C-alpha atoms as a printed R data frame, in Angstrom:
    type eleno elety resid chain resno       x       y       z
1   ATOM     1    CA   LEU     A     1 106.475  83.858 107.540
2   ATOM     2    CA   ARG     A     2 107.854  81.015 108.494
3   ATOM     3    CA   ALA     A     3 109.030  79.511 104.181
4   ATOM     4    CA   PRO     A     4 110.500  82.941 103.704
5   ATOM     5    CA   LEU     A     5 112.276  82.976 106.734
6   ATOM     6    CA   GLU     A     6 114.135  80.410 105.902
7   ATOM     7    CA   LEU     A     7 114.912  81.008 102.325
8   ATOM     8    CA   TYR     A     8 116.664  84.443 103.536
9   ATOM     9    CA   GLY     A     9 118.641  82.281 106.366
10  ATOM    10    CA   GLY     A    10 116.126  83.842 108.326
11  ATOM    11    CA   ALA     A    11 115.144  80.965 110.832
12  ATOM    12    CA   ARG     A    12 116.069  77.325 112.055
13  ATOM    13    CA   ARG     A    13 114.597  74.543 112.963
14  ATOM    14    CA   VAL     A    14 114.879  74.093 117.048
15  ATOM    15    CA   GLY     A    15 113.128  70.834 118.310
16  ATOM    16    CA   ALA     A    16 110.302  71.379 118.583
17  ATOM    17    CA   GLY     A    17 109.834  75.218 116.898
18  ATOM    18    CA   TRP     A    18 112.359  77.450 115.065
19  ATOM    19    CA   GLU     A    19 114.438  79.897 116.306
20  ATOM    20    CA   VAL     A    20 114.472  83.126 114.417
21  ATOM    21    CA   GLU     A    21 117.946  84.486 113.183
22  ATOM    22    CA   LEU     A    22 118.042  88.231 112.531
23  ATOM    23    CA   PRO     A    23 120.760  89.496 109.883
24  ATOM    24    CA   ALA     A    24 124.141  90.677 110.991
25  ATOM    25    CA   ASN     A    25 123.975  93.819 108.696
26  ATOM    26    CA   LEU     A    26 119.652  94.434 109.615
27  ATOM    27    CA   PRO     A    27 119.686  98.118 108.397
28  ATOM    28    CA   PRO     A    28 117.822 100.362 110.308
29  ATOM    29    CA   SER     A    29 113.234 100.057 110.247
30  ATOM    30    CA   SER     A    30 114.323 104.192 109.475
31  ATOM    31    CA   ALA     A    31 116.646 103.849 106.477
32  ATOM    32    CA   LEU     A    32 114.057 100.540 104.580
33  ATOM    33    CA   ARG     A    33 111.039 102.942 105.089
34  ATOM    34    CA   GLU     A    34 112.626 105.387 103.074
35  ATOM    35    CA   GLU     A    35 114.078 104.002 100.482
36  ATOM    36    CA   ALA     A    36 111.220 102.318  99.838
37  ATOM    37    CA   VAL     A    37 109.054 105.508 100.080
38  ATOM    38    CA   ALA     A    38 111.746 107.064  97.675
39  ATOM    39    CA   ALA     A    39 111.104 104.761  94.755
40  ATOM    40    CA   LEU     A    40 107.511 104.366  95.511
41  ATOM    41    CA   PRO     A    41 105.525 106.995  97.601
42  ATOM    42    CA   ALA     A    42 102.741 106.242  96.941
43  ATOM    43    CA   ALA     A    43 103.432 103.614 100.125
44  ATOM    44    CA   GLU     A    44 103.745 105.806 102.653
45  ATOM    45    CA   PRO     A    45 100.721 105.059 104.481
46  ATOM    46    CA   ALA     A    46 101.385 101.331 104.589
47  ATOM    47    CA   TYR     A    47 104.787 102.499 106.545
48  ATOM    48    CA   ARG     A    48 102.913 104.834 108.652
49  ATOM    49    CA   VAL     A    49 100.521 101.963 109.015
50  ATOM    50    CA   LEU     A    50 102.943  99.753 110.212
51  ATOM    51    CA   ALA     A    51 104.959 102.296 112.623
52  ATOM    52    CA   LEU     A    52 102.015 103.176 114.495
53  ATOM    53    CA   SER     A    53 101.352  99.081 115.024
54  ATOM    54    CA   ALA     A    54 105.358  98.765 116.534
55  ATOM    55    CA   GLN     A    55 104.819 101.775 119.114
56  ATOM    56    CA   LEU     A    56 101.485 100.877 120.294
57  ATOM    57    CA   LEU     A    57 102.155  97.006 119.806
58  ATOM    58    CA   PRO     A    58 103.663  96.902 124.109
59  ATOM    59    CA   ALA     A    59 100.988  98.935 125.624
60  ATOM    60    CA   LEU     A    60  98.265  96.070 124.225
61  ATOM    61    CA   LEU     A    61 100.862  93.409 125.013
62  ATOM    62    CA   ALA     A    62 100.569  94.486 128.620
63  ATOM    63    CA   GLY     A    63  96.680  94.627 128.583
64  ATOM    64    CA   GLU     A    64  96.705  98.860 128.391
65  ATOM    65    CA   ALA     A    65  94.919  99.314 125.635
66  ATOM    66    CA   ARG     A    66  92.152  97.523 123.357
67  ATOM    67    CA   GLY     A    67  93.120  97.640 119.606
68  ATOM    68    CA   GLU     A    68  90.396  99.052 118.097
69  ATOM    69    CA   ASP     A    69  90.785 102.120 120.815
70  ATOM    70    CA   ALA     A    70  94.207 102.395 119.231
71  ATOM    71    CA   LEU     A    71  94.045 101.587 116.375
72  ATOM    72    CA   PHE     A    72  90.622 103.936 115.618
73  ATOM    73    CA   GLY     A    73  91.221 106.592 117.765
74  ATOM    74    CA   PRO     A    74  90.782 110.096 116.665
75  ATOM    75    CA   ALA     A    75  94.923 110.571 117.009
76  ATOM    76    CA   ALA     A    76  95.010 108.092 114.333
77  ATOM    77    CA   ILE     A    77  92.128 108.172 112.128
78  ATOM    78    CA   GLY     A    78  94.355 110.411 109.405
79  ATOM    79    CA   VAL     A    79  96.268 107.123 109.361
80  ATOM    80    CA   TRP     A    80  93.107 105.390 107.828
81  ATOM    81    CA   PHE     A    81  92.302 107.563 105.475
82  ATOM    82    CA   ASP     A    82  95.351 107.254 103.454
83  ATOM    83    CA   TYR     A    83  95.397 103.939 103.853
84  ATOM    84    CA   PHE     A    84  92.403 102.619 102.321
85  ATOM    85    CA   SER     A    85  92.106 104.450  99.462
86  ATOM    86    CA   ASN     A    86  92.324 103.831  95.701
87  ATOM    87    CA   ALA     A    87  95.637 105.830  95.763
88  ATOM    88    CA   ASN     A    88  97.443 103.358  98.217
89  ATOM    89    CA   PRO     A    89  99.073 100.758  95.837
90  ATOM    90    CA   HIS     A    90  99.551  98.468  98.778
91  ATOM    91    CA   TYR     A    91  95.349  98.152  98.844
92  ATOM    92    CA   ALA     A    92  93.641  99.834  96.430
93  ATOM    93    CA   PRO     A    93  94.075  95.977  94.498
94  ATOM    94    CA   ASN     A    94  90.883  94.550  97.163
95  ATOM    95    CA   ASN     A    95  88.761  97.248  95.666
96  ATOM    96    CA   GLU     A    96  90.024  97.300  92.134
97  ATOM    97    CA   LEU     A    97  89.636  93.032  92.331
98  ATOM    98    CA   THR     A    98  85.925  93.555  94.253
99  ATOM    99    CA   ALA     A    99  84.859  95.956  91.420
100 ATOM   100    CA   VAL     A   100  85.724  93.449  88.686
101 ATOM   101    CA   ALA     A   101  84.074  90.703  90.601
102 ATOM   102    CA   ILE     A   102  81.048  93.030  91.116
103 ATOM   103    CA   GLY     A   103  80.958  94.003  86.910
104 ATOM   104    CA   ARG     A   104  80.915  90.408  85.841
105 ATOM   105    CA   CYS     A   105  77.504  90.041  87.664
106 ATOM   106    CA   ALA     A   106  75.589  93.537  88.715
107 ATOM   107    CA   LYS     A   107  73.248  94.325  86.503
108 ATOM   108    CA   ALA     A   108  71.764  98.426  85.210
109 ATOM   109    CA   GLY     A   109  69.499 100.365  88.094
110 ATOM   110    CA   ASP     A   110  71.121  97.141  90.654
111 ATOM   111    CA   ALA     A   111  70.644  98.154  94.562
112 ATOM   112    CA   ILE     A   112  73.963  98.087  95.970
113 ATOM   113    CA   LEU     A   113  73.819  97.404  99.930
114 ATOM   114    CA   GLU     A   114  77.782  98.431 101.486
115 ATOM   115    CA   ILE     A   115  78.680  97.008 104.915
116 ATOM   116    CA   GLY     A   116  81.821  97.996 106.337
117 ATOM   117    CA   GLY     A   117  82.394 100.730 103.916
118 ATOM   118    CA   GLY     A   118  85.248 102.568 105.499
119 ATOM   119    CA   ALA     A   119  86.092 105.506 103.477
120 ATOM   120    CA   GLY     A   120  84.498 104.633 100.365
121 ATOM   121    CA   SER     A   121  86.893 103.917  98.543
122 ATOM   122    CA   ALA     A   122  85.529 100.004  97.316
123 ATOM   123    CA   ALA     A   123  83.226 101.873  96.978
124 ATOM   124    CA   LEU     A   124  84.293 104.634  94.395
125 ATOM   125    CA   ALA     A   125  86.154 101.355  92.233
126 ATOM   126    CA   THR     A   126  82.803  99.654  92.148
127 ATOM   127    CA   LEU     A   127  80.670 102.606  90.661
128 ATOM   128    CA   ALA     A   128  83.687 103.819  88.480
129 ATOM   129    CA   THR     A   129  83.760 100.353  87.009
130 ATOM   130    CA   LEU     A   130  79.633 100.095  86.713
131 ATOM   131    CA   ALA     A   131  79.945 103.199  84.475
132 ATOM   132    CA   GLU     A   132  82.503 102.347  82.397
133 ATOM   133    CA   SER     A   133  80.333  99.362  81.711
134 ATOM   134    CA   GLY     A   134  76.869 101.624  81.742
135 ATOM   135    CA   LEU     A   135  75.415  99.200  85.509
136 ATOM   136    CA   ALA     A   136  74.449 102.290  86.961
137 ATOM   137    CA   PRO     A   137  73.116 101.430  89.981
138 ATOM   138    CA   SER     A   138  69.379 102.403  91.001
139 ATOM   139    CA   ARG     A   139  70.103 102.992  95.569
140 ATOM   140    CA   TYR     A   140  73.471 102.593  97.374
141 ATOM   141    CA   ALA     A   141  73.306 101.528 101.161
142 ATOM   142    CA   PHE     A   142  76.710 103.025 102.159
143 ATOM   143    CA   THR     A   143  76.606 101.563 106.521
144 ATOM   144    CA   GLU     A   144  79.947 101.705 108.651
145 ATOM   145    CA   LEU     A   145  80.252 101.617 112.517
146 ATOM   146    CA   HIS     A   146  82.647 103.719 113.170
147 ATOM   147    CA   PRO     A   147  80.981 107.689 112.445
148 ATOM   148    CA   ALA     A   148  84.352 108.790 111.742
149 ATOM   149    CA   PHE     A   149  84.684 106.731 108.345
150 ATOM   150    CA   LEU     A   150  80.419 107.156 108.002
151 ATOM   151    CA   ARG     A   151  80.868 110.434 107.140
152 ATOM   152    CA   ARG     A   152  83.697 110.901 105.036
153 ATOM   153    CA   GLY     A   153  82.640 107.899 103.627
154 ATOM   154    CA   SER     A   154  79.597 109.267 102.656
155 ATOM   155    CA   ARG     A   155  80.849 112.283 101.510
156 ATOM   156    CA   ALA     A   156  83.042 110.763  99.437
157 ATOM   157    CA   VAL     A   157  80.881 108.257  97.610
158 ATOM   158    CA   GLN     A   158  77.612 110.159  97.675
159 ATOM   159    CA   ALA     A   159  79.761 112.831  95.615
160 ATOM   160    CA   ALA     A   160  80.479 109.823  93.119
161 ATOM   161    CA   LEU     A   161  77.124 108.273  92.399
162 ATOM   162    CA   PRO     A   162  75.352 108.486  89.144
163 ATOM   163    CA   PRO     A   163  72.384 110.596  88.078
164 ATOM   164    CA   GLY     A   164  69.488 108.855  89.753
165 ATOM   165    CA   CYS     A   165  70.591 106.863  92.209
166 ATOM   166    CA   SER     A   166  68.922 107.339  95.286
167 ATOM   167    CA   PHE     A   167  71.840 107.395  99.085
168 ATOM   168    CA   GLU     A   168  71.563 105.696 101.837
169 ATOM   169    CA   PRO     A   169  74.507 105.893 104.273
170 ATOM   170    CA   ARG     A   170  73.585 104.120 108.243
171 ATOM   171    CA   ARG     A   171  75.494 103.482 110.784
172 ATOM   172    CA   ILE     A   172  75.512  99.292 111.241
173 ATOM   173    CA   ASP     A   173  77.009  96.992 112.968
174 ATOM   174    CA   ILE     A   174  77.338  93.821 111.564
175 ATOM   175    CA   ASN     A   175  77.654  91.823 115.145
176 ATOM   176    CA   ALA     A   176  74.730  92.697 115.595
177 ATOM   177    CA   ASP     A   177  70.800  91.488 113.922
178 ATOM   178    CA   LEU     A   178  70.960  92.838 110.433
179 ATOM   179    CA   LEU     A   179  67.367  92.857 110.334
180 ATOM   180    CA   ALA     A   180  66.570  94.608 113.556
181 ATOM   181    CA   GLN     A   181  68.731  97.596 111.933
182 ATOM   182    CA   GLY     A   182  66.709  97.712 109.255
183 ATOM   183    CA   LEU     A   183  68.485  96.068 106.442
184 ATOM   184    CA   PRO     A   184  66.257  92.811 105.003
185 ATOM   185    CA   PRO     A   185  68.424  90.303 102.716
186 ATOM   186    CA   THR     A   186  65.557  90.259 100.748
187 ATOM   187    CA   SER     A   187  66.297  93.972  99.288
188 ATOM   188    CA   PHE     A   188  69.520  94.169  97.693
189 ATOM   189    CA   ASP     A   189  70.753  92.422  94.462
190 ATOM   190    CA   VAL     A   190  74.105  93.302  95.242
191 ATOM   191    CA   ILE     A   191  76.451  93.108  98.760
192 ATOM   192    CA   ILE     A   192  79.601  94.351  99.180
193 ATOM   193    CA   THR     A   193  81.279  93.459 102.188
194 ATOM   194    CA   ALA     A   194  85.407  94.266 100.945
195 ATOM   195    CA   PRO     A   195  87.509  94.072 103.283
196 ATOM   196    CA   VAL     A   196  85.300  92.797 106.208
197 ATOM   197    CA   PHE     A   197  84.358  89.880 104.280
198 ATOM   198    CA   PRO     A   198  85.254  89.115 100.159
199 ATOM   199    CA   ALA     A   199  82.255  90.369  98.218
200 ATOM   200    CA   LEU     A   200  79.165  88.759  97.794
201 ATOM   201    CA   THR     A   201  76.396  88.631  95.200
202 ATOM   202    CA   SER     A   202  72.443  87.290  95.311
């Protein structure tokens, strides 16, 4: 953060810290958002996430709300469905890189486990890449902790599965023992953990 602020004259060194100086003629955030969305409408979900975060920040800092509850509660969940999407240019590269990495080391008929699958966008990108390469999996276990994401992601992934591929949607908490939740590590050839962790392969 410091380097860009320095570069544009927005920060200077003061003793052991830094002093941030906002430009005098800084446009309002609403104007910046309108300009950005007009130039690239697909980027609009990212600005909604920023607006939501800014709106909730005072309550979070005051200890009046928990970040998880505020950001992923029923009133906000639709924002994340749009953000965690392959149509969102701010998020899609994560899924594209994951899909490319998996496509380079997967084999036809592999069993795939996805941890923290969200709305299913990483799975959709991966399945498309594997299909193009003739590497269709034989089994796909889709896991997610949040019930709304699990329902939405499961529907999306199941609709994109190749013929003959079994599907296993499961509610999984990565903070708990995975073995106790019925996921022995030797049962899968590929583990997808984007954006929870980098993609892993066995």
